[in-house]
XYZ file of C-alpha atoms in Angstrom:
490
model
C 34.941 121.802 46.971
C 33.938 124.575 44.570
C 30.333 123.377 44.829
C 30.440 123.762 48.625
C 31.751 127.344 48.330
C 29.041 128.147 45.806
C 26.331 126.747 48.080
C 27.757 128.675 51.043
C 27.858 131.915 49.033
C 24.292 131.464 47.855
C 23.179 130.696 51.393
C 24.884 133.809 52.715
C 23.304 135.915 49.979
C 19.914 134.409 50.777
C 20.319 135.204 54.471
C 21.294 138.787 53.645
C 18.272 139.223 51.387
C 15.995 137.669 53.975
C 17.479 139.907 56.675
C 16.997 142.960 54.485
C 13.400 141.942 53.795
C 12.725 141.710 57.530
C 14.463 145.052 58.056
C 12.315 146.619 55.318
C 9.128 145.147 56.776
C 9.907 146.683 60.167
C 11.108 149.968 58.661
C 7.818 151.752 59.082
C 6.718 155.186 60.323
C 6.973 155.544 64.074
C 3.550 155.460 65.714
C 2.712 158.463 67.841
C 0.740 158.255 71.078
C -1.852 160.980 70.619
C -3.604 163.094 73.255
C -7.371 162.852 73.501
C -8.092 165.855 71.285
C -11.555 167.429 71.590
C -13.604 168.148 68.498
C -12.745 171.650 67.317
C -15.348 174.161 66.202
C -14.313 176.064 63.086
C -16.072 179.116 61.653
C -15.038 178.254 58.130
C -17.283 180.865 56.487
C -15.733 183.686 58.525
C -12.203 182.467 57.879
C -12.772 182.070 54.134
C -14.422 185.476 53.848
C -11.648 187.153 55.854
C -8.898 185.530 53.789
C -10.551 186.681 50.555
C -10.818 190.240 51.888
C -7.216 190.141 53.125
C -6.040 189.194 49.626
C -7.855 192.286 48.306
C -5.567 194.442 50.465
C -2.586 195.116 48.165
C 0.052 194.949 50.889
C 3.035 194.928 48.529
C 6.379 195.717 50.156
C 9.107 197.735 48.442
C 12.748 198.520 49.272
C 11.825 202.172 48.771
C 9.293 202.751 51.554
C 8.045 205.921 49.861
C 6.605 203.667 47.137
C 4.645 201.488 49.584
C 0.905 202.096 49.776
C 0.629 202.066 53.571
C -3.137 202.631 53.380
C -3.429 199.053 52.116
C -1.709 197.775 55.287
C -3.963 199.926 57.475
C -6.948 198.629 55.539
C -5.805 195.115 56.449
C -5.531 196.136 60.113
C -9.085 197.474 60.068
C -10.233 194.195 58.542
C -8.656 192.292 61.442
C -10.358 194.611 63.945
C -13.771 194.182 62.313
C -13.596 190.419 61.898
C -11.998 189.582 65.242
C -13.488 191.864 67.908
C -12.860 189.501 70.852
C -9.194 189.237 69.947
C -8.863 193.016 69.929
C -10.778 193.305 73.193
C -8.795 190.676 75.114
C -5.296 190.856 73.632
C -2.947 193.790 74.071
C -2.076 195.315 70.696
C 1.152 197.202 70.018
C 2.212 198.809 66.738
C 5.896 198.615 65.780
C 7.506 200.459 62.873
C 5.345 201.416 59.909
C 2.825 198.577 60.131
C 4.139 195.868 62.447
C 1.816 194.419 65.078
C 2.418 192.576 68.342
C -0.633 190.954 69.958
C -0.128 189.657 73.504
C -2.567 187.158 75.007
C -1.568 187.215 78.663
C -1.368 183.817 80.341
C -2.364 183.092 83.917
C 1.151 181.917 84.900
C 3.752 184.650 84.275
C 6.571 182.287 85.297
C 6.172 180.358 82.014
C 7.981 181.532 78.905
C 5.541 182.677 76.184
C 5.121 180.973 72.839
C 5.137 183.117 69.705
C 3.324 182.659 66.405
C 4.725 184.973 63.762
C 4.028 185.908 60.156
C 4.170 188.685 57.595
C 1.447 190.807 56.062
C 3.278 191.767 52.877
C 3.225 190.044 49.507
C 5.409 190.160 46.424
C 4.295 192.379 43.519
C 2.669 191.206 40.308
C 4.277 192.416 37.101
C 1.936 194.590 35.036
C 2.771 192.673 31.859
C 1.826 189.388 33.568
C -1.635 190.458 34.746
C -3.381 188.925 31.751
C -1.743 185.572 32.497
C -3.756 185.192 35.707
C -6.891 183.032 35.490
C -8.425 185.269 38.169
C -7.111 188.763 39.069
C -4.291 188.552 41.638
C -5.888 190.930 44.149
C -9.548 190.017 43.690
C -9.630 187.241 46.293
C -12.028 185.190 44.196
C -13.305 181.690 44.963
C -13.450 179.428 41.919
C -12.817 175.792 40.988
C -12.432 174.771 44.640
C -9.701 177.321 45.409
C -9.185 180.831 46.762
C -7.154 182.691 44.144
C -4.798 185.593 44.649
C -1.493 186.938 45.836
C -0.914 185.950 49.451
C -3.327 182.995 49.408
C -0.400 180.662 50.193
C 2.332 183.153 51.146
C 1.187 183.851 53.758
C -2.154 185.520 54.473
C -3.713 182.065 54.818
C -1.377 181.480 57.769
C -1.734 184.932 59.355
C -5.529 184.973 59.106
C -5.552 181.373 60.328
C -3.793 182.337 63.551
C -6.166 185.228 64.245
C -9.224 183.144 63.374
C -8.100 180.417 65.784
C -7.573 182.859 68.647
C -10.985 184.443 68.064
C -12.656 181.028 68.147
C -10.807 179.989 71.311
C -11.949 183.222 72.962
C -15.523 182.540 71.890
C -15.221 179.157 73.633
C -13.903 180.730 76.827
C -10.373 179.340 76.565
C -7.808 181.055 78.805
C -4.124 180.337 78.252
C -1.879 179.484 81.166
C 1.192 180.361 79.090
C 1.250 183.762 77.358
C 0.715 183.676 73.586
C 2.381 186.360 71.456
C 1.547 187.049 67.803
C 4.040 189.107 65.758
C 3.170 190.322 62.256
C 5.841 191.926 60.109
C 5.377 193.878 56.906
C 8.440 193.510 54.662
C 9.596 189.899 54.903
C 9.512 189.510 51.116
C 12.401 191.954 50.703
C 14.824 189.385 52.224
C 17.479 191.918 53.191
C 16.615 195.510 54.029
C 17.847 198.096 56.519
C 14.256 198.712 57.638
C 13.307 195.061 58.194
C 10.282 194.822 60.482
C 11.086 191.455 62.076
C 14.202 192.703 63.921
C 12.142 195.629 65.249
C 9.460 193.260 66.545
C 12.029 190.952 68.097
C 13.878 193.896 69.680
C 10.624 195.226 71.133
C 10.086 191.899 72.916
C 13.705 191.790 74.052
C 13.462 195.334 75.440
C 10.479 194.153 77.489
C 12.674 191.429 78.990
C 10.806 188.635 77.204
C 12.380 185.270 76.464
C 10.302 182.854 74.396
C 9.869 179.126 74.739
C 9.428 178.737 70.984
C 8.550 180.458 67.706
C 6.349 179.145 64.898
C 6.634 180.745 61.450
C 6.037 179.764 57.820
C 8.529 177.665 55.879
C 7.249 174.095 55.787
C 3.898 172.641 54.773
C 2.042 169.353 54.520
C 3.097 167.734 51.260
C 0.639 165.347 49.660
C 3.025 162.701 48.323
C 1.349 160.394 45.816
C 3.607 158.504 43.401
C 2.041 155.228 42.153
C 3.703 152.088 43.568
C 6.244 154.185 45.490
C 4.648 156.430 48.120
C 1.190 157.591 49.111
C 1.099 159.667 52.275
C 1.053 163.151 53.665
C 4.393 164.296 55.065
C 4.723 167.470 57.111
C 8.008 169.298 56.710
C 9.098 171.230 59.801
C 11.842 173.709 59.029
C 14.426 173.581 61.818
C 16.976 175.808 60.078
C 17.309 178.048 57.063
C 20.083 178.923 54.703
C 21.919 182.208 54.845
C 21.861 184.707 51.996
C 24.544 186.859 50.399
C 24.772 189.005 47.258
C 28.266 189.767 45.997
C 29.169 192.155 43.194
C 32.208 190.951 41.259
C 33.775 193.325 38.746
C 36.554 193.401 36.168
C 38.172 196.674 34.988
C 39.493 197.441 31.486
C 40.688 200.414 29.416
C 37.527 200.732 27.373
C 37.608 202.542 24.046
C 35.846 202.366 20.687
C 34.291 199.083 19.598
C 35.937 199.463 16.140
C 39.320 198.565 17.662
C 38.504 195.959 20.311
C 41.111 194.142 22.397
C 41.333 190.342 22.301
C 39.172 190.106 25.419
C 36.909 192.899 26.627
C 35.975 193.407 30.270
C 32.843 191.401 29.539
C 34.941 188.612 28.052
C 37.155 188.517 31.132
C 34.081 188.586 33.354
C 32.678 185.566 31.498
C 35.764 183.595 32.568
C 35.130 184.651 36.150
C 31.531 183.443 35.889
C 32.619 180.098 34.454
C 35.152 179.643 37.257
C 32.420 180.216 39.824
C 29.902 177.923 38.130
C 32.439 175.163 37.480
C 33.792 175.195 41.045
C 30.807 174.916 43.348
C 31.040 174.566 47.103
C 31.602 170.959 48.214
C 28.412 168.948 48.725
C 27.759 167.236 52.034
C 25.077 165.018 53.526
C 23.535 167.108 56.300
C 21.683 165.812 59.340
C 18.531 167.550 58.090
C 18.822 165.716 54.763
C 19.165 162.385 56.581
C 16.025 163.084 58.624
C 13.954 163.941 55.538
C 15.269 160.885 53.687
C 14.481 158.638 56.657
C 10.885 159.889 56.926
C 10.289 159.572 53.185
C 11.867 156.098 53.031
C 9.756 154.776 55.912
C 6.649 155.742 53.960
C 7.579 154.104 50.661
C 5.710 151.018 49.536
C 7.109 147.518 49.378
C 9.343 146.540 47.506
C 10.760 150.094 47.164
C 11.286 150.028 50.915
C 13.869 147.256 50.419
C 16.128 150.028 49.109
C 14.736 152.804 51.300
C 15.603 151.015 54.534
C 19.275 151.192 53.513
C 19.161 154.853 52.568
C 21.341 155.891 55.507
C 24.136 153.703 54.120
C 23.479 154.595 50.501
C 23.377 158.412 50.830
C 27.177 158.891 51.171
C 27.705 156.550 48.214
C 25.116 158.399 46.121
C 26.413 161.849 47.082
C 28.284 162.508 43.774
C 25.165 161.619 41.781
C 22.769 163.575 44.010
C 25.027 166.635 43.792
C 24.335 166.786 40.032
C 20.571 167.184 40.545
C 19.929 170.925 41.224
C 16.918 170.623 43.606
C 18.741 168.027 45.714
C 22.123 169.727 45.418
C 20.618 172.880 46.903
C 20.159 171.115 50.258
C 23.684 169.682 50.138
C 25.800 172.773 49.528
C 26.080 176.524 49.563
C 24.725 177.401 46.126
C 26.140 179.849 43.578
C 23.743 181.686 41.264
C 24.915 184.377 38.834
C 21.778 186.478 38.496
C 22.752 189.852 36.974
C 25.450 191.226 34.668
C 26.278 194.699 33.385
C 28.804 196.009 30.876
C 28.939 198.949 28.503
C 26.098 201.465 28.491
C 26.192 201.601 24.675
C 26.629 199.100 21.854
C 29.654 200.792 20.211
C 31.588 201.491 23.434
C 34.015 199.030 24.998
C 33.181 198.664 28.713
C 35.607 200.086 31.238
C 34.023 197.898 33.852
C 31.941 194.721 33.732
C 30.115 193.461 36.793
C 28.195 190.373 37.831
C 25.904 190.042 40.811
C 26.132 186.595 42.339
C 23.640 185.259 44.861
C 24.791 182.646 47.374
C 22.435 180.642 49.602
C 24.636 179.621 52.486
C 24.411 176.202 54.125
C 24.683 176.108 57.938
C 28.339 175.426 58.637
C 29.462 178.003 56.061
C 29.489 181.781 56.517
C 29.519 184.959 54.436
C 33.274 185.172 55.080
C 33.662 181.616 53.707
C 31.848 182.681 50.548
C 34.220 185.574 49.938
C 37.232 183.306 50.478
C 35.731 180.791 48.061
C 35.323 183.457 45.348
C 38.983 184.494 45.558
C 40.105 180.864 45.684
C 38.273 179.492 42.610
C 38.512 182.532 40.303
C 41.792 182.456 38.410
C 41.750 186.193 37.677
C 43.199 187.703 40.851
C 42.546 191.285 39.685
C 38.815 191.121 40.296
C 37.045 193.415 42.747
C 34.657 191.730 45.171
C 32.046 193.650 47.163
C 29.410 192.358 49.552
C 26.071 193.995 48.726
C 24.164 192.493 51.626
C 23.102 189.305 53.291
C 22.613 187.355 56.478
C 24.297 184.359 58.039
C 22.650 180.914 58.130
C 20.316 180.355 61.052
C 21.011 178.194 64.054
C 19.674 174.632 63.875
C 16.769 174.152 66.289
C 16.492 170.991 68.406
C 13.926 168.354 67.459
C 13.352 166.804 70.904
C 11.119 169.600 72.207
C 7.528 170.103 73.325
C 6.857 172.145 70.205
C 8.004 169.480 67.754
C 6.076 166.823 69.674
C 2.971 169.034 69.585
C 3.238 169.602 65.823
C 3.774 165.872 65.312
C 0.837 164.823 67.488
C -1.556 167.371 65.979
C -0.659 166.462 62.390
C -0.938 162.736 63.089
C -4.266 163.293 64.817
C -5.722 165.316 61.950
C -4.274 163.485 58.969
C -3.446 159.994 60.309
C -0.015 160.537 58.851
C 3.573 159.671 59.650
C 5.745 161.720 61.954
C 6.630 165.036 60.291
C 10.085 165.426 58.770
C 12.503 168.087 60.082
C 14.248 169.805 57.167
C 16.206 172.900 56.168
C 14.336 175.801 54.548
C 15.967 176.982 51.327
C 14.627 180.539 51.434
C 14.726 183.208 54.120
C 11.981 183.816 56.687
C 11.403 186.306 59.486
C 12.033 183.492 61.986
C 15.815 183.947 61.962
C 15.424 187.364 63.584
C 14.053 185.783 66.771
C 17.213 183.831 67.645
C 17.927 186.388 70.384
C 14.788 185.196 72.196
C 14.886 181.388 71.846
C 16.755 178.514 70.226
C 13.489 176.716 69.445
C 12.406 178.175 66.102
C 10.216 176.136 63.758
C 8.931 176.872 60.292
C 5.666 175.120 59.496
C 2.345 176.115 57.955
C -0.414 173.535 58.541
C -1.985 173.479 55.091
C -1.850 170.624 52.590
C 0.129 171.752 49.561
C 0.447 169.569 46.474
C 3.875 170.331 44.932
C 2.321 172.038 41.902
C 0.413 174.478 44.162
C 3.385 175.050 46.461
C 5.458 176.234 43.488
C 2.945 179.013 42.717
C 3.634 180.989 45.921
C 5.403 183.870 44.122
C 4.094 183.080 40.669
C 1.075 183.413 38.442
C -2.218 181.908 39.646
C -1.198 181.608 43.293
C -4.082 179.846 45.040
C -5.046 177.561 47.911
C -7.527 174.698 48.027
C -10.695 175.223 50.036
C -10.411 171.619 51.212
C -7.331 172.274 53.356
C -8.563 175.355 55.232
C -10.609 173.769 58.037
C -7.789 171.468 59.167
C -5.430 174.454 59.177
C -7.611 176.177 61.772
C -7.945 172.943 63.762
C -4.142 172.763 63.848
C -3.689 176.298 65.201
C -6.360 175.812 67.870
C -4.826 172.566 69.075
C -1.324 174.024 68.896
C -2.335 176.821 71.289
C -4.233 174.400 73.531
C -1.289 171.995 73.809
C 1.503 174.517 74.237
C -0.277 177.290 76.152
C -3.145 175.510 77.898
C -1.292 173.061 80.110
């Protein structure tokens, strides 16, 4: 009898394994039916030259606008005018704020909602003490070793110049849009949170004109070249359909102060350290988001056999693996509102006991949480109830854009047509972009830049030796041209 049970158990296990093997074999990327795309002409020399010159414009933003060299922004504007004369002849140009630009390419059918392509002209600064660490000067726009080097080469002058280059080429070919195309270029996106943010001004200008948009395309995602031996070898395009919120809180502890020769048992700094530990040891709960499931599904479908035997069950495994995944910082950041203690301050002098110690804590807020939730969380997990908590600034998480839209289908079809790749993966952007400021005009906001970015290059966006490969530039222009043709040509 025991032998029969054993045979039955082995048979059942064999059937399960066989069923899983069949499931894994069928668990492949979904094939897209592609339009009959025409061959696209690309003036690669003009684009490359313009991008190099744009990098030489030191368009560094600053919270203190009196410290901004606005002549560098105007120099960039003159570059655009010189390189793209047809664009400036045929599109209506409007200046907003200090250096914001709205280009409007009027479509033949005013009943159709316009599409918008947006970006920012500004870049982050380069520390003076880090200049010697650069292989090529950060604002020289040099071409070397198969790359264009310099600040803004990947964030995001490549994208901005790519849009303008594509429009110029379409105009040269006699293309006329049926749907209006709007290009909005801000100038202080890198500041994250500022009273004089350009993007809200640009969005408000469109709203005041009574404009509602079909969709917005901004930076945020890229084409990741995934190549891990025996596991995955494919290009996956990440389309940002949402972004985290942002909040800086100042948390302070008061004390009597005094001379350091007669210190109390715990100074204000000592008490503050307990506050910091409470915050770091009691993170927000982790959760498996829909965006995380979509990314995992796309990645798993592209894994090689036999890894796909596990990947095809990822939807079931994710909730089980959640406690483990939550311990890995890069993965945990997409599963929870994160807590990062970034700055502390105590006594102004070594022999003086501080009367006040403060910590600045940065929270990146997952959709589903709010700034108010963050403040409640601080008071809940910190045992010291005599702390002072002050919001320094921030913004709420964005809305989550739908994925069953013309825009997502267009991005998918174009990427598959260019790269013969799997369907792009919708995901949540960890940082902040200008895109969130356009929620008053549309609920279809997507964050995607059509350039292939190996992970090691992607990580250089704000760092030393920022650069972009020459090999990925032509397909970036092809993407923008086809994007406008598909969504505005009709």
